[in-house]
Amino acid sequence: MPAALITGGSRGIGRGIAEQYARDGYDVAVNYHSSETAAEDVVETIRAETDGDAVAIQADVSDSGAVESLVETTVETFGGLDHVVNNAAISQHKHTPELTVEEFDTLMQINATSVFSVTKAAHEHLLESAVGEGPSVINLSSRLAHAGAPHEPHYAASKAGIIAITKSHAKEFGPDIRVNAIAPGYIVTDMTDRTNTAEDKRERREKLPLQRLGEPEDVGQAAAYLRDARFVTGETLNVNGGQDMV
Ligand code: NAP
């Protein structure tokens, strides 16, 4: 069975993507940072509800040594690696006067540098993939990459950088590996629940043409499309309920 590595697969969008890939016939490495119980729950769900296998692997994606071990463990467990989803990230609501340079750098390491280091570690294994539609990398950006975020400039910068890494790797890896990004709008997860009230959510929902907020499964479906889309590379797919139409 082909194999996929999902960083930050323990919760939210990463969990939605992990379960989608498992339903589509992939073994899944579910990376997590600190939520071991949640990651093991994803593994149990995949084993119970699909024909695929799954494994939870702890690694801080901002640590390049840990990233190399993460990729090696995935390959040893499943005998290869066919798809990578760089999903792990943090958000941190702080305006510039309160935001330190160290906090800016730390978030960039977790959110953006990790996309480079995970893809770099996976590259040689993806080249060996014999999966039908060809190996792929999908990177989680955000609509804030385009819109900007006055309450978290470092987060917006990290997500804009991810689009540039996506295009660069799509060109560099050309015929061998397709590389695409997803820019979600508001998806209901721990990340958004932490900073939004029920009233915030109602206001956001009412402004959307689709009149509902996104669910992790919506992003899972988009990731499956990009994973299988044989003539699509270097693209950023907006998954935002119609919030921005440019
Ligand atoms: P979330 O609910 O906060 O989950 C974040 C995931 O990333 C968790 O699995 C977490 O692991 C993992 N993670 C965080 N730091 C890590 C680290 N240093 N090393 C390894 N794993 C780490 O976030 P989400 O809302 O699902 O977001 C997923 C992705 O979509 C992110 O890239 C985010 O920027 C992007 N996005 C989200 C939205 C939205 O509305 N939710 C919108 C646009 C873009 P633990 O469970 O172990 O902590």
Tab-separated table of C-alpha atoms and ligand atoms in Angstrom:
chain	number	residue	atom	x	y	z
A	1	MET	CA	0.000	0.000	0.000
A	2	PRO	CA	1.372	3.511	-0.764
A	3	ALA	CA	2.243	5.708	2.203
A	4	ALA	CA	1.726	9.323	3.228
A	5	LEU	CA	3.248	11.482	5.955
A	6	ILE	CA	1.020	14.174	7.454
A	7	THR	CA	2.771	16.610	9.789
A	8	GLY	CA	0.536	17.811	12.610
A	9	GLY	CA	-1.889	14.982	11.865
A	10	SER	CA	-3.126	14.667	15.433
A	11	ARG	CA	-5.784	17.363	15.357
A	12	GLY	CA	-7.840	19.680	13.157
A	13	ILE	CA	-7.054	19.928	9.465
A	14	GLY	CA	-4.153	17.461	9.703
A	15	ARG	CA	-6.472	14.860	11.167
A	16	GLY	CA	-9.011	15.534	8.401
A	17	ILE	CA	-6.316	15.005	5.765
A	18	ALA	CA	-4.900	11.896	7.477
A	19	GLU	CA	-8.320	10.247	7.584
A	20	GLN	CA	-9.063	11.226	3.969
A	21	TYR	CA	-5.774	9.715	2.753
A	22	ALA	CA	-6.437	6.532	4.754
A	23	ARG	CA	-9.921	6.209	3.230
A	24	ASP	CA	-8.285	6.632	-0.194
A	25	GLY	CA	-6.013	3.631	0.373
A	26	TYR	CA	-2.866	5.036	1.950
A	27	ASP	CA	-0.937	3.992	5.021
A	28	VAL	CA	-0.502	7.146	7.075
A	29	ALA	CA	2.234	8.439	9.370
A	30	VAL	CA	0.509	10.790	11.814
A	31	ASN	CA	3.101	13.237	13.105
A	32	TYR	CA	2.398	15.167	16.305
A	33	HIS	CA	4.323	17.426	18.660
A	34	SER	CA	2.737	17.027	22.089
A	35	SER	CA	-0.765	15.549	21.613
A	36	GLU	CA	0.132	11.857	21.863
A	37	THR	CA	-3.347	10.750	22.939
A	38	ALA	CA	-4.984	12.623	20.066
A	39	ALA	CA	-2.497	11.168	17.560
A	40	GLU	CA	-3.089	7.633	18.850
A	41	ASP	CA	-6.832	8.237	18.494
A	42	VAL	CA	-6.317	9.099	14.809
A	43	VAL	CA	-4.303	5.897	14.392
A	44	GLU	CA	-7.019	3.801	16.072
A	45	THR	CA	-9.729	5.395	13.931
A	46	ILE	CA	-7.802	4.709	10.723
A	47	ARG	CA	-7.141	1.090	11.700
A	48	ALA	CA	-10.783	0.537	12.672
A	49	GLU	CA	-12.443	2.279	9.744
A	50	THR	CA	-10.137	1.713	6.752
A	51	ASP	CA	-8.002	-1.033	5.211
A	52	GLY	CA	-4.887	1.062	5.795
A	53	ASP	CA	-2.383	1.093	8.614
A	54	ALA	CA	-1.263	4.138	10.560
A	55	VAL	CA	1.445	5.060	13.024
A	56	ALA	CA	1.815	8.055	15.351
A	57	ILE	CA	5.288	9.601	15.290
A	58	GLN	CA	6.391	12.340	17.687
A	59	ALA	CA	8.642	15.030	16.210
A	60	ASP	CA	8.993	18.780	16.520
A	61	VAL	CA	9.020	19.914	12.888
A	62	SER	CA	11.162	22.925	13.767
A	63	ASP	CA	14.003	20.542	14.729
A	64	SER	CA	15.730	19.396	11.521
A	65	GLY	CA	17.288	16.348	13.227
A	66	ALA	CA	13.879	15.249	14.500
A	67	VAL	CA	12.474	15.776	10.996
A	68	GLU	CA	15.068	13.430	9.485
A	69	SER	CA	14.132	10.767	12.060
A	70	LEU	CA	10.437	11.351	11.346
A	71	VAL	CA	10.914	10.665	7.643
A	72	GLU	CA	13.203	7.662	8.249
A	73	THR	CA	10.732	6.110	10.712
A	74	THR	CA	7.927	6.572	8.182
A	75	VAL	CA	9.942	4.870	5.438
A	76	GLU	CA	11.037	2.013	7.735
A	77	THR	CA	7.461	1.474	8.925
A	78	PHE	CA	5.747	1.436	5.535
A	79	GLY	CA	8.588	0.530	3.174
A	80	GLY	CA	8.512	3.855	1.297
A	81	LEU	CA	6.974	7.308	1.125
A	82	ASP	CA	4.704	8.531	-1.679
A	83	HIS	CA	3.053	11.726	-0.440
A	84	VAL	CA	3.864	14.424	2.105
A	85	VAL	CA	1.498	16.976	3.595
A	86	ASN	CA	3.250	19.828	5.421
A	87	ASN	CA	0.406	20.851	7.711
A	88	ALA	CA	1.914	21.418	11.177
A	89	ALA	CA	1.873	25.021	12.318
A	90	ILE	CA	1.069	27.344	15.176
A	91	SER	CA	-0.656	30.705	15.276
A	92	GLN	CA	0.033	33.470	17.761
A	93	HIS	CA	-2.149	36.558	17.993
A	94	LYS	CA	0.098	39.502	18.858
A	95	HIS	CA	0.389	42.977	17.436
A	96	THR	CA	3.823	44.281	16.454
A	97	PRO	CA	4.535	46.339	19.624
A	98	GLU	CA	4.121	43.227	21.791
A	99	LEU	CA	5.663	40.713	19.360
A	100	THR	CA	9.361	40.011	19.926
A	101	VAL	CA	11.872	39.259	17.178
A	102	GLU	CA	12.523	35.899	18.883
A	103	GLU	CA	8.801	35.033	18.715
A	104	PHE	CA	8.740	36.031	15.041
A	105	ASP	CA	11.710	33.742	14.303
A	106	THR	CA	10.332	30.825	16.324
A	107	LEU	CA	7.029	30.868	14.470
A	108	MET	CA	8.820	31.066	11.114
A	109	GLN	CA	10.880	28.004	12.072
A	110	ILE	CA	7.796	25.976	13.001
A	111	ASN	CA	5.550	27.089	10.159
A	112	ALA	CA	7.799	27.796	7.157
A	113	THR	CA	11.327	26.432	7.654
A	114	SER	CA	9.746	23.074	8.508
A	115	VAL	CA	8.139	22.916	5.059
A	116	PHE	CA	11.625	23.125	3.583
A	117	SER	CA	13.228	20.636	6.006
A	118	VAL	CA	10.475	17.997	5.796
A	119	THR	CA	10.433	18.167	1.998
A	120	LYS	CA	14.247	18.061	1.883
A	121	ALA	CA	14.308	14.949	4.090
A	122	ALA	CA	11.545	13.255	2.077
A	123	HIS	CA	12.876	14.168	-1.372
A	124	GLU	CA	15.043	11.093	-2.091
A	125	HIS	CA	12.276	8.749	-0.901
A	126	LEU	CA	9.602	10.475	-2.988
A	127	LEU	CA	11.843	10.014	-6.045
A	128	GLU	CA	11.661	6.246	-5.478
A	129	SER	CA	7.859	6.263	-5.351
A	130	ALA	CA	6.060	4.168	-7.939
A	131	VAL	CA	2.568	5.400	-7.037
A	132	GLY	CA	0.299	5.706	-10.088
A	133	GLU	CA	-0.330	9.457	-10.188
A	134	GLY	CA	3.241	10.270	-9.082
A	135	PRO	CA	4.444	11.475	-5.697
A	136	SER	CA	3.312	14.820	-4.329
A	137	VAL	CA	3.898	17.385	-1.623
A	138	ILE	CA	1.073	19.566	-0.343
A	139	ASN	CA	1.832	22.576	1.855
A	140	LEU	CA	-0.722	24.297	4.078
A	141	SER	CA	-0.689	28.029	3.497
A	142	SER	CA	-3.563	30.379	4.448
A	143	ARG	CA	-5.751	33.083	2.936
A	144	LEU	CA	-3.846	35.418	5.290
A	145	ALA	CA	-0.786	34.951	3.019
A	146	HIS	CA	-2.645	37.156	0.529
A	147	ALA	CA	-4.804	39.240	2.854
A	148	GLY	CA	-2.213	40.006	5.561
A	149	ALA	CA	-2.923	39.754	9.282
A	150	PRO	CA	-2.579	42.871	11.448
A	151	HIS	CA	-2.870	40.719	14.579
A	152	GLU	CA	-0.140	38.221	13.570
A	153	PRO	CA	2.279	39.518	10.911
A	154	HIS	CA	4.692	36.630	11.451
A	155	TYR	CA	1.951	34.060	10.771
A	156	ALA	CA	0.975	35.821	7.520
A	157	ALA	CA	4.668	36.003	6.522
A	158	SER	CA	5.157	32.301	7.189
A	159	LYS	CA	2.140	31.414	5.071
A	160	ALA	CA	3.249	33.690	2.201
A	161	GLY	CA	6.697	32.098	2.360
A	162	ILE	CA	5.086	28.696	2.010
A	163	ILE	CA	3.564	29.734	-1.325
A	164	ALA	CA	7.035	30.766	-2.543
A	165	ILE	CA	8.554	27.469	-1.347
A	166	THR	CA	5.724	25.622	-3.110
A	167	LYS	CA	6.390	27.326	-6.447
A	168	SER	CA	10.160	26.927	-6.067
A	169	HIS	CA	9.938	23.219	-5.289
A	170	ALA	CA	7.370	22.674	-8.055
A	171	LYS	CA	9.892	24.098	-10.544
A	172	GLU	CA	12.906	22.372	-8.998
A	173	PHE	CA	11.313	18.915	-8.740
A	174	GLY	CA	9.573	19.340	-12.108
A	175	PRO	CA	8.665	16.072	-13.730
A	176	ASP	CA	9.271	13.885	-10.680
A	177	ILE	CA	7.268	15.363	-7.806
A	178	ARG	CA	4.242	17.673	-7.929
A	179	VAL	CA	4.163	20.358	-5.241
A	180	ASN	CA	1.028	22.362	-4.434
A	181	ALA	CA	-0.392	24.467	-1.622
A	182	ILE	CA	-3.782	24.919	-0.011
A	183	ALA	CA	-4.869	28.298	1.363
A	184	PRO	CA	-7.767	27.648	3.727
A	185	GLY	CA	-10.129	30.318	4.950
A	186	TYR	CA	-11.797	29.883	8.315
A	187	ILE	CA	-11.790	26.190	9.277
A	188	VAL	CA	-13.229	25.182	12.660
A	189	THR	CA	-10.324	23.686	14.661
A	190	ASP	CA	-8.566	24.249	17.998
A	191	MET	CA	-6.508	26.965	16.269
A	192	THR	CA	-9.565	29.081	15.439
A	193	ASP	CA	-11.639	28.086	18.493
A	194	ARG	CA	-8.938	29.520	20.738
A	195	THR	CA	-9.380	33.059	19.448
A	196	ASN	CA	-12.973	33.323	18.198
A	197	THR	CA	-16.250	33.587	20.106
A	198	ALA	CA	-19.541	32.094	18.928
A	199	GLU	CA	-20.523	35.622	17.820
A	200	ASP	CA	-17.301	35.962	15.772
A	201	LYS	CA	-18.110	32.682	14.061
A	202	ARG	CA	-21.696	33.711	13.288
A	203	GLU	CA	-20.498	36.974	11.710
A	204	ARG	CA	-17.895	35.173	9.611
A	205	ARG	CA	-20.390	32.526	8.498
A	206	GLU	CA	-22.960	35.087	7.380
A	207	LYS	CA	-20.421	36.842	5.115
A	208	LEU	CA	-19.574	33.680	3.184
A	209	PRO	CA	-21.370	32.786	-0.051
A	210	LEU	CA	-21.570	29.183	1.166
A	211	GLN	CA	-23.029	30.355	4.523
A	212	ARG	CA	-21.029	27.923	6.644
A	213	LEU	CA	-17.571	27.715	8.145
A	214	GLY	CA	-15.087	25.146	6.881
A	215	GLU	CA	-14.524	21.733	8.449
A	216	PRO	CA	-11.242	19.751	8.417
A	217	GLU	CA	-12.924	17.278	6.029
A	218	ASP	CA	-13.331	20.095	3.466
A	219	VAL	CA	-9.553	20.555	3.409
A	220	GLY	CA	-9.037	16.776	3.327
A	221	GLN	CA	-11.127	16.631	0.151
A	222	ALA	CA	-9.098	19.454	-1.430
A	223	ALA	CA	-5.826	17.728	-0.504
A	224	ALA	CA	-7.021	14.501	-2.134
A	225	TYR	CA	-7.763	16.445	-5.328
A	226	LEU	CA	-4.275	17.992	-5.439
A	227	ARG	CA	-2.648	14.677	-4.525
A	228	ASP	CA	-4.243	13.049	-7.571
A	229	ALA	CA	-4.263	15.983	-10.024
A	230	ARG	CA	-1.594	14.827	-12.470
A	231	PHE	CA	-1.265	18.106	-14.443
A	232	VAL	CA	-1.366	20.513	-11.504
A	233	THR	CA	1.807	21.740	-9.832
A	234	GLY	CA	2.936	24.988	-8.199
A	235	GLU	CA	-0.699	25.940	-7.537
A	236	THR	CA	-2.319	27.346	-4.412
A	237	LEU	CA	-5.903	26.157	-4.042
A	238	ASN	CA	-8.177	28.490	-2.080
A	239	VAL	CA	-10.522	26.543	0.203
A	240	ASN	CA	-12.515	29.318	1.834
A	241	GLY	CA	-16.227	28.985	1.106
A	242	GLY	CA	-15.999	31.769	-1.462
A	243	GLN	CA	-14.578	34.368	0.938
A	244	ASP	CA	-12.102	35.827	-1.568
A	245	MET	CA	-12.719	35.782	-5.275
A	246	VAL	CA	-9.907	37.405	-7.160
B	1	NAP	P1	-4.435	23.048	14.998
B	1	NAP	O1	-5.813	22.559	15.230
B	1	NAP	O2	-3.849	24.006	15.966
B	1	NAP	O3	-3.463	21.776	14.870
B	1	NAP	C1	-2.098	22.003	14.650
B	1	NAP	C2	-1.384	20.713	14.416
B	1	NAP	O4	0.008	21.024	14.194
B	1	NAP	C3	-1.427	19.765	15.617
B	1	NAP	O5	-1.490	18.447	15.151
B	1	NAP	C4	-0.096	20.037	16.319
B	1	NAP	O6	0.440	18.921	17.035
B	1	NAP	C5	0.794	20.298	15.133
B	1	NAP	N1	1.988	21.051	15.502
B	1	NAP	C6	2.085	22.302	16.004
B	1	NAP	N2	3.371	22.627	16.228
B	1	NAP	C7	4.106	21.538	15.869
B	1	NAP	C8	5.495	21.246	15.873
B	1	NAP	N3	6.398	22.137	16.288
B	1	NAP	N4	5.889	20.026	15.435
B	1	NAP	C9	4.994	19.114	15.005
B	1	NAP	N5	3.650	19.331	14.985
B	1	NAP	C10	3.226	20.536	15.416
B	1	NAP	O7	-4.304	23.747	13.563
B	1	NAP	P2	-5.282	23.666	12.276
B	1	NAP	O8	-6.283	24.731	12.402
B	1	NAP	O9	-5.707	22.261	12.055
B	1	NAP	O10	-4.258	24.124	11.123
B	1	NAP	C11	-3.588	23.179	10.292
B	1	NAP	C12	-2.865	23.939	9.190
B	1	NAP	O11	-3.788	24.710	8.424
B	1	NAP	C13	-1.828	24.928	9.702
B	1	NAP	O12	-0.743	24.976	8.799
B	1	NAP	C14	-2.570	26.249	9.690
B	1	NAP	O13	-1.692	27.351	9.620
B	1	NAP	C15	-3.393	26.077	8.433
B	1	NAP	N6	-4.584	26.929	8.383
B	1	NAP	C16	-5.602	26.770	9.273
B	1	NAP	C17	-6.728	27.577	9.164
B	1	NAP	C18	-7.918	27.444	10.095
B	1	NAP	O14	-8.867	28.234	9.963
B	1	NAP	N7	-7.939	26.483	11.025
B	1	NAP	C19	-6.794	28.561	8.173
B	1	NAP	C20	-5.724	28.699	7.300
B	1	NAP	C21	-4.620	27.874	7.396
B	1	NAP	P3	0.009	18.620	18.568
B	1	NAP	O15	-1.389	18.100	18.478
B	1	NAP	O16	0.946	17.595	19.056
B	1	NAP	O17	0.078	19.919	19.278
